[in-house]
Coordinates of C-alpha atoms in Angstrom, one line a residue:
Chain T
M149 CA 0.0 0.0 0.0
K150 CA 2.6 2.4 1.2
N151 CA 5.0 1.4 -1.6
K152 CA 2.3 2.0 -4.2
K153 CA 1.7 5.5 -2.9
L154 CA 5.4 6.2 -3.0
K155 CA 5.6 5.0 -6.5
L156 CA 3.2 7.7 -7.6
F157 CA 5.8 10.3 -6.8
T158 CA 8.2 8.8 -9.4
I159 CA 5.7 9.5 -12.2
P160 CA 6.7 13.1 -13.0
Y161 CA 10.4 12.0 -13.2
A162 CA 9.6 8.9 -15.2
A163 CA 7.5 10.9 -17.6
W164 CA 10.2 13.6 -17.9
M165 CA 12.8 10.9 -18.7
L166 CA 10.5 9.2 -21.2
F167 CA 9.6 12.3 -23.2
F168 CA 12.8 14.3 -23.0
V169 CA 15.5 11.7 -22.8
I170 CA 14.4 8.2 -24.0
I171 CA 12.1 9.2 -26.9
P172 CA 14.6 11.7 -28.3
I173 CA 17.3 9.1 -28.2
F174 CA 15.1 6.7 -30.2
I175 CA 14.3 9.6 -32.6
I176 CA 18.1 10.2 -33.0
G177 CA 18.6 6.4 -33.3
Y178 CA 15.9 6.3 -36.1
Y179 CA 17.3 9.3 -38.1
G180 CA 20.9 8.0 -37.5
V181 CA 20.3 4.8 -39.3
T182 CA 18.1 6.0 -42.2
D183 CA 18.6 8.1 -45.2
S184 CA 16.4 11.0 -46.3
N185 CA 14.0 8.5 -47.9
G186 CA 13.7 6.5 -44.7
N187 CA 15.8 3.6 -45.9
F188 CA 18.1 1.8 -43.6
T189 CA 21.8 2.8 -43.8
L190 CA 24.9 3.0 -41.7
A191 CA 26.4 5.7 -43.9
N192 CA 25.5 8.5 -41.5
I193 CA 27.4 6.9 -38.6
F194 CA 30.4 6.0 -40.8
S195 CA 30.5 9.4 -42.3
I196 CA 32.9 10.1 -39.4
T197 CA 35.5 8.7 -41.6
Q198 CA 35.2 11.8 -43.9
Y199 CA 38.1 14.2 -43.5
E200 CA 36.0 17.2 -42.5
H201 CA 34.2 15.1 -39.9
Y202 CA 37.1 13.3 -38.2
K203 CA 39.1 16.5 -38.3
S204 CA 36.5 18.2 -36.1
L205 CA 36.3 15.2 -33.8
F206 CA 40.1 15.1 -33.4
L207 CA 40.2 18.9 -32.8
A208 CA 37.5 18.5 -30.2
I209 CA 39.4 15.7 -28.5
Y210 CA 42.6 17.7 -28.6
L211 CA 41.1 20.8 -27.1
A212 CA 39.1 18.9 -24.5
I213 CA 42.3 17.1 -23.4
I214 CA 44.2 20.4 -23.1
C215 CA 41.3 21.9 -21.2
T216 CA 41.1 18.9 -18.9
V217 CA 44.8 19.0 -18.2
I218 CA 44.8 22.7 -17.4
C219 CA 41.7 22.3 -15.2
L220 CA 43.5 19.5 -13.3
L221 CA 46.7 21.5 -12.9
I222 CA 44.7 24.5 -11.5
A223 CA 42.2 22.6 -9.5
Y224 CA 44.5 20.1 -7.7
P225 CA 46.8 22.6 -6.0
L226 CA 43.7 24.8 -5.2
A227 CA 41.9 21.8 -3.6
L228 CA 45.1 20.9 -1.7
I229 CA 45.1 24.4 -0.2
L230 CA 41.3 24.4 0.5
R231 CA 41.7 21.1 2.3
K232 CA 44.1 22.6 4.8
L233 CA 42.0 25.6 5.5
D234 CA 39.4 26.0 8.3
P235 CA 36.2 24.4 7.0
K236 CA 34.4 27.8 7.4
L237 CA 37.0 29.6 5.3
S238 CA 37.2 26.9 2.7
G239 CA 33.4 26.8 2.5
T240 CA 33.3 30.5 1.8
L241 CA 36.0 30.3 -0.8
I242 CA 34.2 27.4 -2.6
F243 CA 31.0 29.5 -2.5
I244 CA 32.8 32.4 -4.2
F245 CA 34.4 30.0 -6.6
L246 CA 31.0 28.6 -7.6
L247 CA 29.3 32.0 -7.7
P248 CA 29.8 32.5 -11.5
M249 CA 28.1 29.2 -12.2
W250 CA 24.8 30.8 -11.1
M251 CA 24.9 32.8 -14.2
N252 CA 24.0 31.4 -17.6
M253 CA 26.9 29.8 -19.4
L254 CA 26.0 31.5 -22.6
L255 CA 26.3 34.9 -21.0
R256 CA 29.6 34.1 -19.4
T257 CA 31.0 32.9 -22.7
L258 CA 29.7 36.0 -24.4
A259 CA 31.4 38.1 -21.7
W260 CA 34.7 36.5 -22.7
Q261 CA 34.1 37.4 -26.3
I262 CA 33.7 41.0 -25.3
L263 CA 36.8 40.8 -23.1
L264 CA 38.9 39.1 -25.8
E265 CA 37.9 41.0 -28.9
R266 CA 40.5 42.8 -30.9
K267 CA 39.1 46.1 -29.7
G268 CA 37.8 44.5 -26.5
V269 CA 38.2 45.4 -22.9
I270 CA 41.5 43.5 -22.3
N271 CA 43.2 45.0 -25.4
A272 CA 41.9 48.5 -24.5
L273 CA 43.5 48.1 -21.1
L274 CA 46.7 46.7 -22.6
T275 CA 46.9 49.6 -25.1
M276 CA 46.4 52.1 -22.3
A277 CA 49.3 50.5 -20.4
H278 CA 51.4 50.6 -23.7
L279 CA 51.7 46.8 -23.7
P280 CA 51.4 44.6 -26.8
T281 CA 47.8 43.6 -27.5
L282 CA 46.4 40.0 -27.1
N283 CA 45.0 38.5 -30.3
I284 CA 43.6 35.2 -29.3
I285 CA 39.9 35.7 -30.2
N286 CA 38.8 33.1 -32.8
T287 CA 41.7 30.8 -32.1
N288 CA 42.0 27.5 -30.3
A289 CA 43.5 29.3 -27.4
A290 CA 40.4 31.4 -26.9
V291 CA 38.2 28.3 -27.1
V292 CA 40.3 26.4 -24.5
L293 CA 40.2 29.5 -22.3
G294 CA 36.4 29.6 -22.4
M295 CA 36.3 25.8 -21.7
V296 CA 38.6 26.1 -18.7
Y297 CA 36.6 29.0 -17.4
D298 CA 33.3 27.2 -17.7
F299 CA 34.3 23.8 -16.6
L300 CA 36.9 24.4 -13.9
P301 CA 34.4 24.1 -11.0
F302 CA 33.5 20.6 -12.2
M303 CA 37.1 19.6 -11.6
V304 CA 37.6 21.5 -8.3
M305 CA 34.5 20.0 -6.5
P306 CA 35.2 16.2 -6.9
V307 CA 38.9 16.7 -6.4
F308 CA 38.3 18.7 -3.2
N309 CA 35.8 16.2 -2.0
S310 CA 38.1 13.3 -2.4
L311 CA 41.0 15.2 -0.8
S312 CA 39.0 16.3 2.2
K313 CA 38.0 12.6 2.8
I314 CA 41.7 11.8 3.4
D315 CA 42.2 11.4 7.2
D316 CA 44.9 13.9 8.5
S317 CA 46.4 11.1 10.6
V318 CA 47.1 9.1 7.4
I319 CA 49.2 12.0 6.2
D320 CA 50.8 12.4 9.6
A321 CA 51.6 8.7 9.6
A322 CA 53.4 8.9 6.3
S323 CA 55.6 11.8 7.4
D324 CA 56.1 10.0 10.8
L325 CA 57.5 7.1 8.8
G326 CA 60.1 9.4 7.2
A327 CA 58.3 10.6 4.1
K328 CA 59.2 14.1 2.8
Y329 CA 56.3 16.2 1.4
H330 CA 56.7 15.1 -2.2
T331 CA 56.7 11.5 -1.2
V332 CA 53.6 12.0 0.9
L333 CA 52.0 13.8 -2.1
F334 CA 52.9 11.1 -4.7
R335 CA 52.6 8.0 -2.6
I336 CA 49.6 8.9 -0.4
I337 CA 47.6 12.0 -1.3
I338 CA 47.4 11.6 -5.1
P339 CA 46.7 7.8 -5.0
L340 CA 44.0 8.3 -2.4
S341 CA 42.4 11.1 -4.5
I342 CA 42.2 9.2 -7.8
P343 CA 38.4 8.6 -7.6
G344 CA 38.0 12.4 -7.4
I345 CA 40.5 13.0 -10.2
V346 CA 38.7 10.4 -12.4
S347 CA 35.2 12.0 -11.8
G348 CA 36.7 15.5 -12.3
I349 CA 38.2 14.4 -15.6
T350 CA 34.9 12.9 -16.7
M351 CA 32.9 15.9 -15.7
V352 CA 35.3 18.3 -17.6
F353 CA 36.3 16.2 -20.6
I354 CA 32.8 15.2 -21.8
P355 CA 31.2 18.7 -21.8
A356 CA 34.4 20.1 -23.3
L357 CA 34.4 17.4 -26.0
T358 CA 30.8 18.0 -27.0
T359 CA 30.5 21.8 -26.6
F360 CA 29.4 23.9 -29.6
V361 CA 28.5 27.1 -27.7
I362 CA 32.1 27.9 -26.6
S363 CA 33.7 27.1 -30.0
N364 CA 31.0 29.1 -31.9
I365 CA 31.2 32.2 -29.7
L366 CA 35.0 32.3 -29.0
G367 CA 36.0 30.5 -32.3
G368 CA 34.1 32.9 -34.5
G369 CA 33.0 30.2 -36.9
R370 CA 36.6 29.3 -37.8
I371 CA 36.9 26.5 -35.3
L372 CA 34.5 23.6 -36.0
L373 CA 34.4 21.0 -33.2
I374 CA 32.3 17.8 -33.4
G375 CA 29.5 19.4 -31.4
G376 CA 29.4 22.4 -33.7
L377 CA 29.4 20.1 -36.7
I378 CA 26.3 18.2 -35.4
E379 CA 24.6 21.5 -34.5
Q380 CA 25.2 22.7 -38.1
E381 CA 23.8 19.6 -39.6
F382 CA 20.6 19.9 -37.5
M383 CA 20.1 23.7 -37.6
H384 CA 21.7 25.0 -40.8
A385 CA 22.0 22.0 -43.2
S386 CA 18.7 20.5 -41.9
N387 CA 20.3 17.1 -42.5
W388 CA 18.9 15.4 -39.4
N389 CA 20.1 12.0 -40.7
L390 CA 23.7 13.0 -40.8
G391 CA 23.5 15.0 -37.5
S392 CA 21.9 12.0 -35.8
G393 CA 24.5 9.6 -37.2
L394 CA 27.3 11.7 -35.9
S395 CA 25.5 12.1 -32.6
I396 CA 25.3 8.3 -32.3
F397 CA 29.0 8.0 -32.9
L398 CA 29.7 10.7 -30.3
I399 CA 27.5 9.0 -27.7
L400 CA 29.3 5.7 -28.3
F401 CA 32.6 7.4 -28.0
V402 CA 31.6 9.0 -24.6
F403 CA 30.3 5.6 -23.4
V404 CA 33.7 4.0 -24.1
F405 CA 35.4 6.9 -22.3
I406 CA 33.2 6.6 -19.3
A407 CA 33.6 2.8 -19.2
I408 CA 37.4 3.2 -19.2
S409 CA 37.3 5.8 -16.4
M410 CA 35.0 3.7 -14.3
F411 CA 37.4 0.8 -14.7
F412 CA 40.2 3.0 -13.2
D413 CA 37.9 4.2 -10.5
D414 CA 37.0 0.6 -9.4
E415 CA 40.6 -0.4 -9.7
E416 CA 41.5 2.2 -7.1
E417 CA 38.7 1.2 -4.7
L418 CA 39.6 -2.5 -4.8
A419 CA 43.3 -2.0 -4.4
Chain Z
M93 CA 67.1 2.8 34.5
G94 CA 69.4 4.7 32.2
K95 CA 69.7 8.3 31.2
N96 CA 67.1 10.7 30.1
L97 CA 66.2 10.0 26.5
I98 CA 63.6 12.8 26.0
E99 CA 63.5 16.1 27.9
L100 CA 60.7 18.6 27.5
N101 CA 61.8 22.0 28.8
H102 CA 59.3 24.8 29.6
I103 CA 57.0 23.8 26.8
S104 CA 54.0 26.1 26.2
K105 CA 51.4 25.9 23.5
I106 CA 48.4 28.1 22.7
F107 CA 45.6 27.0 20.3
D108 CA 43.0 29.6 19.3
G109 CA 43.8 31.7 22.4
E110 CA 43.5 28.8 24.7
Q111 CA 46.5 27.7 26.7
V112 CA 46.7 24.0 26.1
I113 CA 50.1 23.4 27.7
D114 CA 51.7 25.8 30.2
D115 CA 55.4 25.6 31.0
L116 CA 55.5 21.8 31.0
N117 CA 58.7 20.0 32.1
L118 CA 59.1 16.3 31.7
S119 CA 62.0 13.9 31.5
I120 CA 61.6 10.5 30.1
K121 CA 64.2 7.8 30.8
E122 CA 65.5 5.4 28.3
N123 CA 63.6 2.1 28.0
S124 CA 60.7 3.2 30.3
F125 CA 57.0 2.9 29.7
V126 CA 55.6 6.3 30.4
T127 CA 51.9 7.0 30.2
L128 CA 50.4 10.5 29.9
L129 CA 47.0 10.2 31.6
G130 CA 44.3 12.7 31.8
P131 CA 40.8 13.7 30.7
S132 CA 40.2 15.0 27.1
G133 CA 41.6 18.5 26.7
C134 CA 44.2 18.1 29.4
G135 CA 47.1 18.5 26.8
K136 CA 48.3 14.9 26.8
T137 CA 47.8 14.4 23.0
T138 CA 49.3 17.8 22.3
T139 CA 52.4 16.9 24.4
L140 CA 52.7 13.6 22.4
R141 CA 52.4 15.5 19.1
I142 CA 55.0 17.9 20.1
I143 CA 57.4 15.0 20.8
A144 CA 56.5 13.5 17.4
G145 CA 57.0 16.8 15.7
F146 CA 53.5 17.4 14.3
I147 CA 53.1 20.5 16.5
R148 CA 55.7 23.1 17.2
P149 CA 55.6 24.5 20.8
D150 CA 55.2 28.2 21.1
K151 CA 57.9 28.2 23.8
G152 CA 60.4 25.7 25.2
N153 CA 62.4 23.0 23.6
V154 CA 62.4 19.2 23.0
I155 CA 65.7 17.4 23.7
F156 CA 66.1 13.9 22.2
D157 CA 69.2 11.9 23.2
G158 CA 71.0 15.2 24.1
V159 CA 70.1 17.0 20.8
D160 CA 67.6 19.8 20.5
I161 CA 65.0 18.6 18.0
T162 CA 62.4 21.3 18.5
D163 CA 62.7 22.5 14.9
L164 CA 63.1 19.1 13.3
P165 CA 60.2 17.9 11.1
P166 CA 58.5 14.6 12.0
N167 CA 60.1 12.7 9.1
E168 CA 63.6 13.4 10.5
R169 CA 62.9 12.3 14.0
Q170 CA 64.0 8.8 15.2
L171 CA 60.6 8.0 16.7
N172 CA 57.5 6.5 15.3
T173 CA 53.8 6.9 16.2
V174 CA 50.9 4.6 16.5
F175 CA 47.7 6.6 15.9
Q176 CA 44.3 6.2 17.5
K177 CA 42.5 5.6 14.3
Y178 CA 45.2 3.2 13.0
A179 CA 45.9 5.6 10.1
L180 CA 46.9 2.7 7.8
F181 CA 47.2 3.6 4.1
P182 CA 43.9 2.3 2.6
H183 CA 45.3 1.9 -0.9
M184 CA 48.1 -0.4 0.1
N185 CA 48.1 -4.0 1.3
V186 CA 49.5 -5.0 4.7
R187 CA 53.0 -5.6 3.2
D188 CA 53.2 -2.2 1.5
N189 CA 51.9 -0.5 4.6
I190 CA 54.6 -2.0 6.8
A191 CA 57.3 -1.5 4.1
F192 CA 56.5 2.2 3.7
G193 CA 59.1 3.5 6.1
L194 CA 61.8 1.0 5.0
N195 CA 61.2 1.8 1.3
I196 CA 61.8 5.5 2.1
K197 CA 65.1 4.5 3.8
K198 CA 65.9 2.5 0.6
K199 CA 66.5 -0.8 2.3
S200 CA 67.1 -3.9 0.2
K201 CA 64.1 -6.1 -0.6
S202 CA 65.4 -9.1 1.4
Y203 CA 66.0 -6.9 4.4
I204 CA 62.4 -5.5 4.1
D205 CA 60.9 -9.0 3.7
D206 CA 62.8 -10.3 6.8
K207 CA 61.7 -7.3 8.8
I208 CA 58.0 -7.6 7.8
K209 CA 58.0 -11.3 8.6
Y210 CA 59.6 -10.6 12.0
A211 CA 57.2 -7.7 12.8
L212 CA 54.1 -9.7 11.8
K213 CA 55.2 -12.5 14.0
L214 CA 55.6 -10.1 16.9
V215 CA 52.1 -8.9 16.5
N216 CA 50.7 -12.4 15.9
L217 CA 49.6 -11.8 12.3
D218 CA 52.1 -14.1 10.4
G219 CA 51.1 -14.6 6.8
Y220 CA 49.0 -11.5 6.5
E221 CA 51.3 -9.7 4.0
K222 CA 48.9 -9.8 1.0
R223 CA 45.8 -8.9 2.9
N224 CA 43.9 -5.7 2.1
V225 CA 44.0 -3.5 5.2
E226 CA 40.4 -2.5 5.0
S227 CA 39.3 -6.2 5.3
L228 CA 41.0 -6.5 8.7
S229 CA 39.2 -6.0 12.1
G230 CA 40.0 -3.0 14.3
G231 CA 42.3 -5.0 16.5
Q232 CA 44.2 -6.4 13.5
Q233 CA 44.5 -3.0 11.9
Q234 CA 46.0 -1.6 15.1
R235 CA 48.5 -4.5 15.2
I236 CA 49.5 -3.7 11.6
A237 CA 49.9 -0.1 12.6
I238 CA 52.2 -1.2 15.4
A239 CA 54.2 -3.4 13.1
R240 CA 54.5 -0.6 10.6
A241 CA 56.0 1.6 13.3
I242 CA 58.4 -0.9 14.9
V243 CA 60.1 -2.2 11.7
N244 CA 61.8 1.2 11.5
E245 CA 63.6 0.4 14.8
P246 CA 62.6 3.7 16.5
K247 CA 64.2 4.5 19.8
V248 CA 60.8 5.6 21.0
L249 CA 57.4 4.5 20.1
L250 CA 54.6 7.0 20.7
L251 CA 51.2 5.6 21.1
D252 CA 48.2 7.9 20.9
E253 CA 45.2 6.2 22.6
P254 CA 45.9 3.2 20.3
L255 CA 43.3 1.0 22.0
A256 CA 40.5 3.5 22.4
A257 CA 38.6 2.3 19.3
L258 CA 38.7 -1.4 20.4
D259 CA 36.1 -3.2 22.5
L260 CA 36.8 -4.0 26.2
K261 CA 37.9 -7.6 25.8
L262 CA 40.3 -6.9 23.0
R263 CA 41.6 -3.8 24.8
Q264 CA 42.5 -5.9 27.9
E265 CA 44.3 -8.5 25.7
M266 CA 46.2 -5.8 23.8
Q267 CA 47.3 -4.2 27.1
Y268 CA 49.2 -7.4 28.0
E269 CA 50.5 -7.7 24.4
L270 CA 51.8 -4.2 24.4
K271 CA 53.6 -4.6 27.7
K272 CA 55.1 -7.9 26.4
L273 CA 56.1 -6.2 23.1
K274 CA 57.8 -3.4 25.0
N275 CA 59.9 -5.8 26.9
E276 CA 60.8 -7.7 23.8
L277 CA 61.8 -4.6 21.9
G278 CA 63.6 -2.9 24.7
I279 CA 62.7 0.6 23.6
T280 CA 60.9 3.5 25.2
F281 CA 57.1 3.7 25.0
I282 CA 55.3 6.9 25.5
Y283 CA 51.6 6.2 25.8
V284 CA 48.7 8.5 25.8
T285 CA 45.3 7.5 27.3
H286 CA 42.3 8.7 29.3
D287 CA 41.8 5.2 30.6
Q288 CA 43.2 5.0 34.1
E289 CA 43.1 1.2 34.1
E290 CA 45.3 1.1 31.0
A291 CA 47.7 3.5 32.6
L292 CA 48.0 1.6 35.8
T293 CA 48.3 -1.8 34.0
M294 CA 51.1 -1.1 31.6
S295 CA 53.2 1.8 32.7
D296 CA 56.4 2.2 34.7
T297 CA 55.7 5.8 35.2
V298 CA 52.3 7.6 35.0
V299 CA 52.1 11.3 34.3
V300 CA 48.7 12.6 35.3
M301 CA 47.8 15.7 33.5
N302 CA 45.0 18.2 33.7
Q303 CA 44.4 21.7 32.2
G304 CA 47.9 21.7 30.6
Y305 CA 49.7 20.9 33.8
I306 CA 51.3 17.8 35.2
Q307 CA 49.3 17.0 38.3
Q308 CA 51.4 14.1 39.5
L309 CA 54.2 11.9 38.2
G310 CA 55.0 8.6 39.7
T311 CA 54.8 4.8 39.6
P312 CA 51.2 3.4 39.2
E313 CA 51.3 2.4 42.9
Q314 CA 52.3 5.9 44.0
I315 CA 49.6 7.5 41.8
Y316 CA 47.0 5.1 43.2
N317 CA 48.0 4.9 46.8
E318 CA 49.3 8.4 47.4
P319 CA 47.5 10.9 45.1
E320 CA 49.0 14.3 45.5
N321 CA 45.7 16.1 45.2
A322 CA 41.9 15.7 44.9
F323 CA 42.1 15.7 41.1
V324 CA 44.4 12.7 40.9
A325 CA 42.5 10.9 43.6
T326 CA 39.2 11.3 41.8
F327 CA 40.6 10.6 38.3
I328 CA 42.4 7.5 39.3
G329 CA 40.0 4.9 40.6
D330 CA 37.0 5.5 42.9
S331 CA 37.6 7.3 46.1
N332 CA 35.9 8.9 49.1
I333 CA 37.2 12.5 49.4
V334 CA 36.1 14.1 52.6
H335 CA 36.9 17.3 54.5
G336 CA 39.2 16.8 57.5
V337 CA 41.0 18.8 60.1
M338 CA 44.5 17.9 61.3
L339 CA 44.2 17.7 65.1
E340 CA 47.9 17.0 65.6
D341 CA 50.6 14.9 63.8
Y342 CA 49.2 11.4 63.0
L343 CA 45.6 12.4 64.0
V344 CA 43.0 13.7 61.7
E345 CA 39.4 14.6 62.5
I346 CA 36.7 13.5 60.0
F347 CA 33.1 14.5 60.7
G348 CA 34.0 15.3 64.3
S349 CA 35.6 11.9 65.0
P350 CA 39.4 11.4 65.3
F351 CA 41.2 9.0 62.9
K352 CA 44.7 7.8 63.4
C353 CA 46.8 8.4 60.3
I354 CA 50.5 8.3 59.2
D355 CA 50.9 11.9 58.0
S356 CA 52.6 14.7 59.9
G357 CA 53.9 18.2 59.3
F358 CA 50.6 19.9 58.9
G359 CA 49.6 22.9 61.0
K360 CA 47.4 22.6 64.1
R361 CA 43.7 22.7 63.1
Q362 CA 44.7 22.9 59.5
P363 CA 41.8 21.9 57.1
V364 CA 42.8 19.2 54.7
D365 CA 41.3 16.9 52.1
V366 CA 41.3 13.2 53.1
V367 CA 41.2 10.5 50.4
I368 CA 40.0 7.0 51.4
R369 CA 39.8 4.3 48.7
P370 CA 36.5 2.3 48.7
E371 CA 38.3 -1.0 49.4
D372 CA 40.0 0.6 52.4
V373 CA 36.8 1.4 54.3
D374 CA 36.2 -1.4 56.8
I375 CA 32.7 -2.2 58.0
V376 CA 32.6 -3.1 61.6
D377 CA 30.0 -4.0 64.2
I378 CA 28.2 -0.9 65.4
N379 CA 29.0 -1.6 69.0
S380 CA 32.7 -2.4 68.4
D381 CA 35.5 -0.1 69.7
K382 CA 36.6 0.3 66.1
A383 CA 33.3 1.9 65.0
I384 CA 34.6 5.5 64.7
L385 CA 31.8 6.6 62.5
K386 CA 28.3 5.1 62.6
G387 CA 25.8 4.9 59.9
K388 CA 23.4 2.8 57.9
M389 CA 24.0 0.7 54.7
I390 CA 21.9 2.1 51.9
G391 CA 22.7 0.1 48.9
A392 CA 24.7 -2.7 47.4
I393 CA 25.5 -3.8 43.8
F394 CA 27.2 -7.0 42.9
K395 CA 30.1 -6.2 40.6
G396 CA 31.5 -9.7 40.0
E397 CA 34.8 -9.5 41.8
M398 CA 33.3 -7.6 44.8
Y399 CA 30.3 -5.8 46.1
E400 CA 30.0 -2.1 45.6
M401 CA 28.1 -0.7 48.7
E402 CA 27.1 2.6 50.1
C403 CA 26.8 3.6 53.7
R404 CA 25.3 6.9 54.9
T405 CA 27.0 8.0 58.1
N406 CA 25.1 10.1 60.7
D407 CA 26.8 13.3 59.3
G408 CA 25.0 12.6 56.0
F409 CA 28.1 11.6 53.9
E410 CA 27.6 8.6 51.6
W411 CA 30.7 6.3 51.7
L412 CA 31.6 4.2 48.7
I413 CA 32.7 0.8 50.0
H414 CA 34.2 -2.1 48.0
S415 CA 34.3 -5.5 49.7
T416 CA 33.9 -9.2 48.9
D417 CA 31.6 -9.6 51.9
L418 CA 28.1 -8.4 51.4
V419 CA 26.5 -6.3 54.2
E420 CA 22.7 -6.1 53.6
P421 CA 21.3 -2.6 53.0
G422 CA 19.4 -1.3 56.0
K423 CA 21.9 -2.6 58.5
E424 CA 23.3 -0.2 61.1
V425 CA 27.1 -0.4 61.0
G426 CA 30.3 1.2 62.2
I427 CA 33.1 2.5 59.9
F428 CA 36.8 2.1 60.5
V429 CA 39.9 2.9 58.4
E430 CA 43.4 1.7 59.0
P431 CA 45.9 4.6 59.6
E432 CA 48.0 3.7 56.5
N433 CA 44.9 3.8 54.3
I434 CA 44.2 7.4 55.1
Q435 CA 45.8 9.8 52.5
I436 CA 46.0 13.4 53.7
M437 CA 46.2 16.2 51.1
N438 CA 46.6 20.0 51.3
K439 CA 43.4 21.8 50.4
P440 CA 43.9 23.7 47.1
A441 CA 42.9 27.4 47.0
S442 CA 42.0 26.9 43.4
E443 CA 42.6 24.3 40.8
D444 CA 45.1 26.4 38.9
E445 CA 47.1 27.3 41.9
E446 CA 47.2 23.7 42.9
A447 CA 48.7 22.7 39.6
V448 CA 51.4 25.4 39.8
E449 CA 52.3 24.1 43.3
V450 CA 52.7 20.6 42.0
L451 CA 54.8 21.8 39.2
A452 CA 57.1 23.7 41.5
E453 CA 57.6 20.6 43.5
L454 CA 58.5 18.7 40.4
N455 CA 61.0 21.3 39.4
E456 CA 62.7 21.1 42.7
E457 CA 63.3 17.4 42.3

């Protein structure tokens, strides 16, 4: 009786998932394996082998990797510092850190466009200070900058969480046994924070890989990533079959990536 | 026993404006088993962490084997710690945990293997090398933590409430094992606990601490039989602490009745605190000559090895009495105490003042 009543509460969620996740996936699945006449074909999926297509995929992977590495290099030392702070102070700092996320990502990315433009805010300030101007708008660098800015919190949070779970006495024990700081870091702290690092990498790499907003706004149409390519097929070329086919490929790619990262995560917990 | 291995000189430490340790002096002899005993917040763990090097004292210095190590980081000190929550490395198996310190010292593999075998034998866990530490019970984890510390052959082993997380039965077993281990290793143990039984069972020397001061330092027998002040008396074991007046040398008045005692040197009519252990209170026939105080038994609980009874004397004080012979509640009885079982203490003006006095005495020694 009670269980039945509780089940009623799951209906809105189930309905949402059905209409906005499961059905769309089937629609994509359908378009992905058919041509414009509705006949079955795998050509849409295999079109990834076309130069223009795999070039945008490789560029997306390349930029997402750079973004992930930069995020990790910024987030890890930051999380190490936050871990040592008084919980009240670290809580406040994390709050300040997450504050920009309350604003729409599109707006934040547009703000970077205005900052980075040839005659933008940053260059105006640099000119005023008689310094050479910064011309990175519409380059890979600008796209990576935007990605790092947007996705950094997704790296900081899981890394910080896993670091703060490490018992201080474990670290004390290592130095008590004669370990210098770098030994403690590489033999104890980093191995124990691998679950956080793995989920941070997943949470940064996947949105960076599939983004089209950041590359469109900060790449000025010159930088076409796989996400942007799919968007073009749907919105501009109105070729839903090709867009769906590429989407299926990308979804499979992400699945493989997640499976690999879960494997590493489990490995760590078992060891 | 030999020379002083560790000396703490005028150590003070303030945390968040709170004086945790105030001008503490302590010498620890080589090969002794010293226990720092006190309630939580008394500064015992802070003292241990200062010796280990995790905390730097604000004032004072730490001398180890004649060398000032106050500024030496923990990884350069020749001592090892066993932590309360074991602090094993969860991502390593038993072998790698124990080998951690030896790997850092770049010992050969055969040396490390021999050491691990020896240490595991010592803590009764032979053959556990490949086990995952998180699959072990609390007692086993603590043994691994001990093995991990002793393979480094420290001159001093610091133990920070190592048995606190274990259940009673296991705790008692481990007390004997630790004592045995200490004798086999022939090194100095510095042990921190809030458990008086642990302190009395294992130590050569007990250091009773409260509010950042040493209240008393002595053998377990001294601490138990001759507490320096009311704090020590109440903290170590059960006791009856009553107000008394010294009538003359060897005679103290309790609730208006004179008791013979073995203390002298107090002023005439000087008020004092009198400590009488529950097992030292003798119940005698109410009409006997020995019945110095008279009262009525008001309760009895069977505790296994003895009865814990209460007797309310005519002055209203309720005496705690331990005896193997049951005296039924309701019975009118007399109370007698042997002179050597009466412990006379100066009345403190305040707890702080008392602590300073004790410290001054220690410094004179």
